[in-house]
Structures are given as structure tokens and as C-alpha cells.
Coordinates of N, CA and C in Angstrom, one line a residue:
Chain A
D122 N 0.9 -1.3 -0.2 CA 0.1 0.0 -0.2 C 0.8 1.2 0.2
A123 N 0.5 2.2 -0.5 CA 1.4 3.5 -0.8 C 1.0 4.2 0.7
E124 N 2.2 4.6 1.1 CA 2.4 5.6 2.3 C 3.1 6.8 2.2
I125 N 3.0 7.6 3.3 CA 4.0 8.8 3.7 C 4.7 8.3 5.1
T126 N 6.1 8.4 5.0 CA 6.5 8.0 6.1 C 7.5 9.4 6.6
Q127 N 8.0 9.6 7.7 CA 8.9 10.5 8.2 C 9.8 9.7 9.1
S128 N 10.9 10.5 9.0 CA 12.1 10.1 10.2 C 13.1 10.9 10.6
P129 N 13.3 10.7 11.7 CA 13.0 10.3 12.7 C 11.8 10.8 13.5
R130 N 11.2 9.8 14.1 CA 9.8 9.9 14.8 C 9.9 11.2 16.0
H131 N 10.9 11.0 16.6 CA 11.6 11.8 17.6 C 13.0 12.5 17.4
K132 N 13.3 13.6 17.9 CA 14.9 14.2 17.9 C 15.0 15.2 18.6
I133 N 16.1 15.1 19.2 CA 16.6 15.8 20.4 C 17.9 16.6 19.8
T134 N 17.9 17.6 19.7 CA 19.1 18.5 19.2 C 19.6 19.8 20.1
E135 N 20.8 20.1 19.8 CA 21.0 21.3 20.5 C 21.1 22.4 19.5
T136 N 20.8 23.8 20.5 CA 20.7 25.3 19.7 C 21.9 25.6 18.9
G137 N 21.9 25.7 17.4 CA 23.3 26.0 16.7 C 22.9 25.0 15.5
R138 N 22.6 23.5 15.8 CA 23.0 22.4 15.2 C 22.1 22.5 14.1
Q139 N 22.9 21.7 12.8 CA 22.0 21.5 11.6 C 21.2 20.4 11.7
V140 N 19.8 20.5 11.3 CA 19.0 19.3 11.4 C 18.3 19.1 10.5
T141 N 18.1 17.4 9.7 CA 17.2 17.3 8.8 C 16.1 16.5 9.0
L142 N 15.2 16.6 8.6 CA 13.5 15.6 8.8 C 13.9 15.1 7.5
A143 N 13.5 13.9 7.4 CA 13.1 13.1 6.2 C 11.4 13.1 5.8
C144 N 11.2 12.9 4.6 CA 9.8 12.8 4.2 C 9.9 12.0 2.9
H145 N 9.2 10.8 3.1 CA 9.0 9.9 2.1 C 7.7 9.7 1.5
Q146 N 7.4 9.9 0.3 CA 6.0 9.2 -0.1 C 6.0 8.1 -1.1
T147 N 5.1 7.5 -1.2 CA 5.0 6.4 -2.3 C 3.7 6.5 -3.2
W148 N 2.8 7.5 -3.0 CA 1.9 7.6 -3.5 C 2.0 8.1 -5.1
N149 N 3.1 8.8 -5.4 CA 3.9 9.3 -6.8 C 3.2 10.8 -6.9
H150 N 2.7 11.4 -5.6 CA 2.0 12.8 -5.7 C 3.1 13.7 -6.1
N151 N 2.3 14.9 -6.8 CA 3.5 15.8 -7.4 C 3.4 16.7 -6.0
N152 N 2.3 17.1 -5.4 CA 2.4 18.3 -4.3 C 3.0 17.5 -2.9
M153 N 4.0 18.0 -2.4 CA 4.3 17.7 -0.9 C 4.7 19.2 0.1
F154 N 4.5 18.9 1.1 CA 4.2 20.1 2.1 C 4.9 19.7 3.5
W155 N 5.2 20.7 4.2 CA 5.6 20.5 5.5 C 5.0 21.6 6.5
Y156 N 4.6 20.9 7.5 CA 3.7 21.8 8.5 C 4.5 21.7 9.9
R157 N 4.2 22.5 10.3 CA 4.6 22.8 12.3 C 3.2 22.5 13.0
Q158 N 3.5 21.9 14.1 CA 2.0 22.2 14.9 C 2.6 22.4 16.3
D159 N 1.9 23.8 16.4 CA 2.5 24.2 17.7 C 1.0 24.3 18.8
L160 N 0.8 24.4 20.2 CA -0.5 24.7 21.0 C -0.6 26.5 20.8
G161 N -2.0 26.5 20.4 CA -2.4 27.6 20.1 C -1.9 28.4 18.8
H162 N -1.2 27.7 17.9 CA -1.0 28.1 16.7 C -1.6 27.0 15.5
G163 N -2.2 26.1 15.8 CA -2.4 25.0 14.9 C -1.5 24.5 14.0
L164 N -1.9 24.1 12.8 CA -1.0 23.5 11.7 C -0.3 25.0 11.0
R165 N 1.0 25.2 10.6 CA 1.1 26.2 10.1 C 2.1 25.8 8.9
L166 N 2.0 26.3 7.5 CA 2.8 26.0 6.2 C 4.2 26.4 6.5
I167 N 5.0 25.4 6.4 CA 6.5 25.7 6.2 C 6.9 26.1 5.1
H168 N 7.1 25.1 4.1 CA 7.5 24.9 2.6 C 6.5 23.9 2.1
Y169 N 6.5 24.2 0.6 CA 5.7 23.1 -0.2 C 6.7 23.4 -1.7
S170 N 6.1 22.0 -2.2 CA 6.4 21.9 -3.3 C 5.5 21.2 -4.3
Y171 N 5.6 21.7 -5.8 CA 4.4 20.9 -6.7 C 5.0 20.3 -7.6
G172 N 6.2 19.7 -7.6 CA 7.0 18.8 -8.0 C 8.9 18.9 -8.1
V173 N 9.1 18.2 -8.9 CA 10.6 18.0 -8.6 C 11.2 19.4 -9.1
Q174 N 12.3 19.7 -8.4 CA 13.2 21.2 -8.7 C 12.1 22.3 -8.3
D175 N 11.1 22.2 -7.8 CA 10.1 23.1 -7.4 C 10.2 23.2 -6.0
T176 N 10.3 24.3 -5.2 CA 10.2 24.5 -4.0 C 9.5 26.2 -3.7
N177 N 8.7 26.2 -2.6 CA 8.3 27.4 -2.2 C 8.1 27.5 -0.7
K178 N 8.0 29.0 -0.4 CA 8.1 29.6 1.0 C 6.9 29.3 1.5
G179 N 6.6 28.9 2.8 CA 5.1 29.0 3.2 C 5.2 30.0 4.3
E180 N 4.3 30.0 5.2 CA 4.1 31.1 6.1 C 5.1 31.3 7.1
V181 N 5.7 30.3 7.6 CA 6.8 30.4 8.5 C 8.0 29.8 8.1
S182 N 8.5 30.3 6.9 CA 9.8 29.6 6.2 C 11.4 30.2 7.1
D183 N 11.6 31.1 7.5 CA 12.4 31.6 8.1 C 13.5 30.4 8.8
G184 N 14.4 30.1 8.8 CA 15.2 29.3 9.5 C 15.2 27.7 9.1
Y185 N 14.2 27.6 7.9 CA 14.4 26.1 7.3 C 14.5 26.5 5.6
S186 N 14.7 25.2 5.0 CA 15.1 25.3 3.7 C 14.7 23.6 3.4
V187 N 14.4 23.3 2.1 CA 13.6 22.3 1.7 C 14.1 21.9 0.4
S188 N 14.8 20.8 -0.3 CA 15.0 20.7 -1.7 C 13.8 19.3 -2.2
R189 N 13.7 19.6 -3.7 CA 12.9 18.2 -4.4 C 13.5 17.9 -5.4
S190 N 14.3 16.8 -5.1 CA 15.2 16.3 -6.3 C 14.8 15.1 -7.0
N191 N 13.5 14.5 -6.1 CA 12.8 13.4 -6.9 C 11.2 13.6 -6.3
T192 N 10.3 12.8 -6.9 CA 9.3 12.8 -6.7 C 8.8 12.7 -5.2
E193 N 9.6 11.4 -4.5 CA 8.9 11.0 -3.5 C 9.4 11.6 -2.2
D194 N 10.7 12.4 -2.3 CA 11.3 12.8 -1.0 C 11.2 14.3 -0.9
L195 N 10.9 14.8 0.3 CA 11.3 16.2 0.6 C 11.7 16.7 1.7
P196 N 13.0 16.5 2.0 CA 13.3 16.5 3.3 C 13.4 18.1 3.7
L197 N 13.3 18.5 5.0 CA 13.2 19.6 5.5 C 14.6 19.8 6.4
T198 N 15.4 20.9 6.1 CA 16.6 21.0 6.8 C 16.4 22.4 7.9
L199 N 16.7 22.6 8.9 CA 16.8 23.7 10.0 C 18.3 23.9 10.0
E200 N 18.6 24.9 9.5 CA 19.8 25.8 9.2 C 20.7 25.4 10.7
S201 N 20.2 26.3 11.1 CA 20.6 26.3 12.6 C 19.7 26.3 13.6
A202 N 19.6 25.3 14.1 CA 18.3 24.9 14.8 C 18.4 26.1 16.2
A203 N 17.3 26.4 16.7 CA 16.6 27.1 17.7 C 15.5 26.8 18.6
S204 N 15.8 27.2 19.5 CA 14.8 26.5 20.9 C 13.2 27.1 20.1
S205 N 13.0 27.9 19.5 CA 11.6 28.6 18.8 C 11.2 27.7 17.8
Q206 N 12.2 26.5 17.2 CA 11.8 25.5 16.5 C 11.5 24.1 17.1
T207 N 11.3 24.1 18.5 CA 10.9 23.0 19.1 C 9.3 22.7 18.8
S208 N 8.9 21.6 18.2 CA 7.5 21.5 17.7 C 7.4 20.3 17.1
V209 N 6.1 20.2 16.4 CA 5.9 18.8 15.8 C 5.9 19.2 14.4
Y210 N 6.4 18.2 13.6 CA 6.5 18.8 12.3 C 5.8 17.4 11.8
F211 N 4.8 18.0 10.4 CA 4.3 17.0 9.9 C 4.5 17.4 8.0
C212 N 4.7 16.0 7.6 CA 4.9 16.2 6.1 C 3.7 15.8 5.8
A213 N 3.3 15.9 4.3 CA 1.9 15.6 3.7 C 2.1 15.8 2.2
S214 N 1.3 15.1 1.6 CA 1.5 15.2 0.0 C -0.1 15.0 -0.8
S215 N -0.3 15.3 -1.7 CA -1.4 15.2 -2.3 C -1.4 15.5 -4.2
D216 N -1.9 14.8 -4.5 CA -2.3 14.9 -6.2 C -2.5 16.2 -7.0
H217 N -2.0 16.2 -8.2 CA -2.2 17.4 -8.6 C -3.6 18.2 -8.8
D218 N -4.3 17.0 -9.2 CA -5.6 16.9 -9.4 C -6.6 17.4 -8.3
R219 N -6.1 16.8 -6.8 CA -7.0 17.1 -5.9 C -5.9 17.5 -4.6
P220 N -5.7 18.7 -4.8 CA -4.5 19.4 -3.9 C -4.7 19.4 -2.5
H221 N -6.0 19.7 -2.3 CA -6.7 19.7 -0.9 C -6.8 18.5 -0.3
E222 N -6.6 17.6 -0.9 CA -7.0 15.8 -0.2 C -5.6 15.6 0.0
Q223 N -5.2 16.0 0.9 CA -3.8 15.6 1.8 C -3.7 14.7 2.6
Y224 N -2.4 13.7 2.3 CA -2.4 12.7 3.3 C -1.1 12.8 4.1
F225 N -1.2 13.4 5.5 CA -0.3 13.2 6.3 C 0.6 12.2 6.8
G226 N 2.0 12.4 7.0 CA 2.8 11.5 7.7 C 2.5 11.4 9.4
P227 N 3.2 10.4 10.1 CA 2.9 10.5 11.2 C 3.8 11.6 11.9
G228 N 4.2 12.2 11.6 CA 5.0 13.6 12.3 C 6.5 13.2 12.9
T229 N 7.2 14.0 13.3 CA 8.4 14.3 14.0 C 8.0 15.3 14.9
R230 N 8.7 14.5 16.3 CA 8.6 15.5 17.4 C 10.2 16.1 17.7
L231 N 10.4 17.4 17.4 CA 11.4 17.8 17.4 C 11.9 18.5 18.7
T232 N 13.0 18.4 19.6 CA 13.1 19.2 20.6 C 14.8 19.8 20.7
V233 N 14.7 21.1 20.5 CA 15.8 21.8 20.5 C 16.0 22.4 22.0
T234 N 17.2 21.7 22.6 CA 17.9 22.1 24.0 C 18.8 23.5 23.9
Chain B
D83 N -10.7 32.5 1.5 CA -11.4 31.1 1.8 C -12.5 31.6 3.0
A84 N -13.8 30.9 2.5 CA -14.9 31.3 3.8 C -14.3 30.7 5.2
K85 N -14.8 31.5 6.0 CA -14.5 31.3 7.6 C -15.6 29.7 7.5
T86 N -15.0 28.9 8.8 CA -16.0 28.2 9.6 C -16.1 28.2 11.0
T87 N -17.2 27.6 11.3 CA -17.4 27.9 12.7 C -18.0 26.1 13.3
Q88 N -17.4 26.0 14.2 CA -17.8 24.4 15.0 C -17.7 24.5 16.1
P89 N -18.5 23.6 16.5 CA -18.6 23.6 18.4 C -17.5 22.8 18.6
P90 N -16.7 23.6 20.0 CA -15.7 22.9 20.6 C -15.5 21.6 21.1
S91 N -16.6 21.1 21.2 CA -16.3 19.4 21.9 C -18.0 19.2 21.7
M92 N -18.0 17.8 21.4 CA -19.3 16.9 21.4 C -18.8 15.4 21.6
D93 N -19.8 14.8 22.3 CA -19.8 13.4 22.9 C -20.9 12.5 22.4
C94 N -20.5 11.5 22.1 CA -21.4 10.4 21.5 C -21.1 8.8 21.8
A95 N -22.2 8.3 22.2 CA -22.0 7.0 22.6 C -21.5 6.2 21.5
E96 N -20.8 5.0 21.9 CA -20.1 4.1 21.2 C -21.4 3.0 20.2
G97 N -21.2 3.0 18.9 CA -21.9 2.4 18.3 C -23.2 3.1 17.6
R98 N -23.5 4.5 18.4 CA -24.3 5.6 17.7 C -23.7 6.9 16.5
A99 N -24.5 7.2 15.9 CA -24.2 7.8 14.9 C -23.6 9.3 15.6
A100 N -22.5 9.7 14.8 CA -22.1 11.1 15.3 C -22.5 11.8 14.2
N101 N -22.8 13.4 14.8 CA -23.3 14.3 13.8 C -22.4 15.3 14.1
L102 N -21.5 15.6 13.2 CA -20.8 17.0 13.4 C -20.8 18.2 12.6
P103 N -21.7 19.5 13.3 CA -21.9 20.4 12.5 C -20.6 21.2 11.9
C104 N -21.2 21.9 11.0 CA -20.0 23.2 10.3 C -20.7 24.3 10.0
N105 N -20.7 25.4 10.2 CA -21.1 26.7 9.4 C -20.1 27.2 8.7
H106 N -20.8 27.6 7.3 CA -19.7 28.4 6.4 C -20.7 29.3 5.4
S107 N -21.1 30.1 6.4 CA -22.2 30.9 5.6 C -21.7 31.9 4.6
T108 N -20.4 32.0 4.6 CA -19.8 33.1 3.6 C -19.3 31.9 2.4
I109 N -19.5 31.1 2.3 CA -18.9 29.8 1.1 C -19.1 30.6 -0.3
S110 N -18.2 30.5 -1.2 CA -18.3 31.0 -2.3 C -18.5 29.6 -3.3
G111 N -19.2 30.0 -4.2 CA -19.8 28.8 -5.2 C -18.9 27.8 -6.2
N112 N -17.3 28.3 -5.9 CA -16.5 27.2 -6.5 C -15.8 26.6 -5.1
E113 N -16.4 26.6 -3.8 CA -15.4 26.3 -2.8 C -16.3 25.0 -2.2
Y114 N -14.9 24.4 -1.9 CA -15.5 23.0 -1.6 C -15.0 22.6 0.1
V115 N -16.0 21.8 0.6 CA -16.2 21.7 1.8 C -15.2 20.3 2.2
Y116 N -14.4 20.5 3.0 CA -13.3 19.1 3.4 C -13.6 19.3 4.6
W117 N -13.3 17.7 5.4 CA -13.4 17.2 6.5 C -12.0 16.4 7.0
Y118 N -11.3 16.9 7.6 CA -10.3 16.1 8.4 C -10.5 15.9 9.9
R119 N -9.6 15.0 10.2 CA -9.7 14.6 11.9 C -7.9 14.4 12.2
Q120 N -7.8 14.9 13.4 CA -6.5 14.0 13.9 C -6.5 13.7 15.3
I121 N -6.3 12.2 15.3 CA -6.2 11.5 16.8 C -5.0 11.9 17.2
H122 N -5.0 11.7 18.8 CA -4.1 12.4 19.3 C -3.0 11.6 19.1
S123 N -1.7 12.4 18.9 CA -0.5 12.1 18.8 C -0.4 11.8 16.9
Q124 N -1.3 11.7 16.3 CA -0.9 11.3 15.0 C -1.5 12.8 14.2
G125 N -0.7 12.5 12.8 CA -1.0 13.2 11.7 C -2.7 13.6 11.2
P126 N -3.0 14.6 10.8 CA -4.1 15.0 10.0 C -4.3 13.6 9.3
Q127 N -6.0 13.3 9.1 CA -6.5 12.6 8.3 C -7.5 13.0 7.8
Y128 N -7.5 12.9 6.2 CA -8.5 13.4 5.2 C -9.4 12.1 5.3
I129 N -10.5 12.8 5.6 CA -12.1 12.0 5.8 C -12.8 12.2 4.2
I130 N -13.2 13.2 3.8 CA -14.2 13.2 2.9 C -14.2 14.6 2.3
H131 N -14.6 15.2 1.5 CA -14.9 16.4 1.0 C -16.4 16.5 0.0
G132 N -16.8 17.5 -0.6 CA -18.2 17.8 -1.2 C -18.1 19.3 -1.6
L133 N -18.9 19.1 -2.8 CA -19.4 20.8 -3.5 C -20.7 21.3 -2.6
K134 N -21.8 20.2 -3.4 CA -22.9 20.6 -3.1 C -23.9 19.5 -2.9
N135 N -23.7 18.3 -3.5 CA -24.1 17.3 -3.4 C -23.8 16.3 -1.9
N136 N -24.7 15.5 -1.5 CA -24.1 14.6 -0.3 C -23.2 13.7 -0.9
E137 N -22.2 13.5 0.0 CA -21.0 12.3 -0.4 C -21.0 11.3 0.8
T138 N -20.5 10.1 0.1 CA -20.3 9.2 1.3 C -19.1 8.5 0.7
N139 N -18.4 7.9 1.8 CA -17.1 6.9 1.5 C -17.3 6.1 2.5
E140 N -16.0 5.3 2.7 CA -16.1 4.2 3.5 C -16.1 4.6 5.3
M141 N -15.6 5.9 5.1 CA -15.4 6.3 6.4 C -16.5 6.9 7.4
A142 N -17.4 8.0 5.9 CA -18.1 9.1 6.7 C -19.3 9.5 5.6
S143 N -20.1 10.0 5.8 CA -21.0 10.7 4.9 C -21.1 12.3 5.3
L144 N -21.0 12.9 4.2 CA -21.0 14.3 4.1 C -22.2 15.0 3.7
I145 N -23.3 15.7 4.4 CA -24.4 16.4 3.9 C -24.6 18.1 4.0
I146 N -24.8 18.3 3.1 CA -24.3 19.9 3.0 C -25.6 20.3 2.2
T147 N -26.2 21.5 3.1 CA -27.5 22.2 2.9 C -27.4 22.4 1.5
E148 N -28.7 22.9 1.1 CA -28.8 23.5 -0.1 C -28.3 24.6 -0.4
D149 N -28.5 25.4 0.7 CA -27.7 26.9 0.5 C -26.5 26.6 0.7
R150 N -25.7 25.7 1.2 CA -24.3 25.5 1.1 C -24.0 26.1 2.0
K151 N -24.7 26.8 3.6 CA -24.2 27.9 4.3 C -23.7 26.8 5.5
S152 N -24.1 25.4 5.6 CA -23.7 24.5 6.7 C -23.5 23.4 6.1
S153 N -22.7 22.5 6.7 CA -22.9 20.9 6.5 C -22.7 20.0 7.7
T154 N -22.9 18.9 7.3 CA -22.7 17.8 8.7 C -21.6 16.6 8.3
L155 N -20.9 16.4 9.2 CA -20.2 15.2 9.0 C -20.9 13.9 9.7
I156 N -21.1 12.9 9.0 CA -21.8 11.9 9.8 C -20.8 10.6 9.9
L157 N -20.5 10.1 11.1 CA -20.1 8.6 11.4 C -21.0 7.9 11.9
P158 N -21.5 7.1 11.0 CA -22.7 6.4 11.4 C -22.6 5.3 12.7
H159 N -21.8 4.8 12.9 CA -21.5 4.0 13.6 C -20.1 3.8 14.5
A160 N -20.1 5.1 15.4 CA -19.0 5.6 15.9 C -18.2 4.6 17.0
T161 N -17.0 4.5 17.0 CA -15.9 3.7 17.7 C -15.4 4.3 18.7
L162 N -14.7 3.7 19.5 CA -13.6 4.8 20.4 C -12.5 5.4 19.8
R163 N -11.9 4.2 18.6 CA -11.0 4.8 18.0 C -11.5 6.2 17.0
D164 N -12.6 6.6 17.1 CA -13.1 7.7 16.4 C -12.9 8.9 17.3
T165 N -12.3 8.8 18.5 CA -12.1 10.0 19.2 C -11.0 10.9 18.6
A166 N -11.2 12.0 18.2 CA -10.3 12.9 17.7 C -10.6 14.4 17.5
V167 N -10.1 15.3 17.1 CA -10.5 16.4 16.4 C -10.8 16.7 15.4
Y168 N -12.0 16.8 15.0 CA -12.5 17.1 13.5 C -12.5 18.4 13.0
Y169 N -11.7 18.9 11.7 CA -11.9 19.9 11.3 C -12.4 19.9 10.2
C170 N -13.1 21.0 10.0 CA -14.0 21.6 8.8 C -13.2 22.6 8.2
I171 N -12.9 22.6 6.8 CA -12.2 23.2 6.1 C -12.8 23.7 4.6
V172 N -12.7 25.2 4.2 CA -13.3 25.1 3.1 C -12.4 25.8 2.2
R173 N -12.3 25.1 1.0 CA -11.1 25.6 0.2 C -11.7 25.7 -1.3
A174 N -11.1 26.8 -2.1 CA -11.5 26.3 -3.9 C -10.4 25.3 -4.2
P175 N -10.8 24.8 -5.4 CA -9.9 23.7 -6.0 C -8.6 24.2 -6.5
N176 N -8.7 25.3 -6.9 CA -7.6 26.0 -7.5 C -7.4 27.7 -7.1
S177 N -6.7 27.7 -6.0 CA -7.1 28.8 -5.6 C -6.1 30.2 -6.2
G178 N -6.1 30.5 -7.5 CA -5.5 31.3 -8.3 C -4.1 31.4 -8.0
G179 N -3.4 30.5 -8.1 CA -1.9 30.6 -7.8 C -1.4 30.4 -6.6
S180 N -2.4 30.7 -5.5 CA -1.8 30.6 -4.1 C -1.8 29.3 -3.6
N181 N -0.9 29.3 -2.7 CA -0.3 27.6 -2.2 C -2.0 26.8 -1.9
Y182 N -1.4 25.3 -1.9 CA -2.6 24.6 -1.6 C -2.6 24.2 0.0
K183 N -1.9 25.2 0.8 CA -2.3 25.2 2.3 C -3.6 24.8 2.6
L184 N -3.7 24.0 3.8 CA -4.7 23.8 4.2 C -4.7 24.5 5.8
T185 N -6.0 25.2 5.9 CA -6.0 26.0 7.4 C -6.9 25.5 8.4
F186 N -6.3 24.7 9.4 CA -7.2 24.1 10.3 C -7.4 25.0 11.6
G187 N -8.7 25.4 11.7 CA -8.9 26.0 12.6 C -9.1 24.9 14.0
K188 N -10.0 25.5 15.1 CA -9.8 24.8 16.4 C -10.5 23.5 16.5
G189 N -11.7 23.1 15.3 CA -11.9 22.0 15.3 C -13.0 21.8 16.3
T190 N -13.5 20.5 16.1 CA -14.6 19.9 17.2 C -13.9 18.6 17.8
L191 N -13.5 18.7 18.9 CA -13.1 17.4 19.7 C -14.2 16.5 20.0
L192 N -14.2 15.2 19.4 CA -15.5 14.4 19.2 C -15.0 13.1 20.2
T193 N -15.6 12.7 21.7 CA -15.4 11.8 22.5 C -16.3 10.8 22.4
V194 N -15.9 9.8 21.9 CA -16.7 8.4 21.7 C -16.8 7.8 23.0
N195 N -17.6 7.6 23.9 CA -17.8 7.0 25.3 C -18.5 5.6 24.8
P196 N -17.7 4.8 26.1 CA -18.4 3.4 26.0 C -19.7 3.3 26.4

């Protein structure tokens, strides 16, 4: 069965370190998204991609970057982790024809100390 | 995107139908109604969506009023595993070049009781 996976599921890192969160989907979806979820803020969009070599900034993109070298993967990199980036991160994907029918991964809980 | 209003919480007995309402009185003609849910410590899960006709899939039914100002998500036989926050979202299919971001409001916490 097709799926979307994230790794690691839990990560503790120190302030200033570079961290990369992996997202892999086997739906063959064009669209991929990264959200973060914090109490009081709901889900906020960090970056998104409509296809290979395409990336776009979302509403909270500062301090994050993504790259899309193939259809299946959209890794999220925190260039220099900050305590404000402690959060739960969700990756999602959707088909070009059904962009709002998004399938979410299980999430990565990141703690920056 | 149209604003949605949902009750903050609802209870339902296991095995009974759960009817979750959503008001979207400012919905535009090309906007769809989407329903998602988030079970504790899991990612959001797509449930169903519709434009104006009632829709049914293996998870739920979606009833949209004729004037499209409100809708109801129906879980026909709720189980304990259906305890989750349910989100009603209104979005146009292709938002004129904007991203396909989903905006989750506060949703309705549905608690299914044994």
C-alpha cells in the first residue's frame, strides 16, 4: 500500500546544530508540504513543492529550507536549530488534481535544547 | 477562504451515529467543504469532501445544505477509535496561484464514550 513516512519520529538536538527531517511518499504525488504544529497556533505551512526542482516558502519559512530532487522525497532542513523550532513537524502530499486531499505522515517531534 | 464555525466539543456513545456540524455561511460557489480529523499524537487524516451534493465513502457521509451555508459530517457507527479533533475546511480547488495550504481551525473534539 502507498504511504507517507517521516524519520526520525523523535529528535533532540542542540541550539545551533543543523537538522534534517526526512519525508518519503510512495503515492507518486506531485505536491508535498511541510507543516509545524504548536499549541495555540494550529498547523502552519513551512514550505511546499509542486514537483521536482520546485520549492516555495510558506508562512513560517525563516530558518528552514527544502529541496526536491525526486518525486518521493522532500527533506526539511533546519539550518541552525533554535529553541523556537521545538515543535511537531508533519509532512503531507497530494495529487496535482486533488491538491486539498492531503495525506499526512505520522509526524516528527523535534526538541531543541 | 470562507470562515468556518464548529462547536468546540461533542460526545457520542459508542455504536451510535456521530453528527458533527459546521457553519460556513460565507462560502463561495466554487469552494469545496473538506473534513479532516486528528487523532491524538497522529497526523491529520483526510476524511471526505464535497461541493454541493451529499457524499459518502467508507469512513463517513457528508451532508451539505441546499444553500451550502452549513454541512454535517456523519460517522454512522462511532467507535472509540473515532475519538479525535474533527476539522471542517473550506477551500477552492485551485486558488488562483496561491498555495494549497490547509488552514485548520480549532475543530470539534469528538469524544466517543463506551
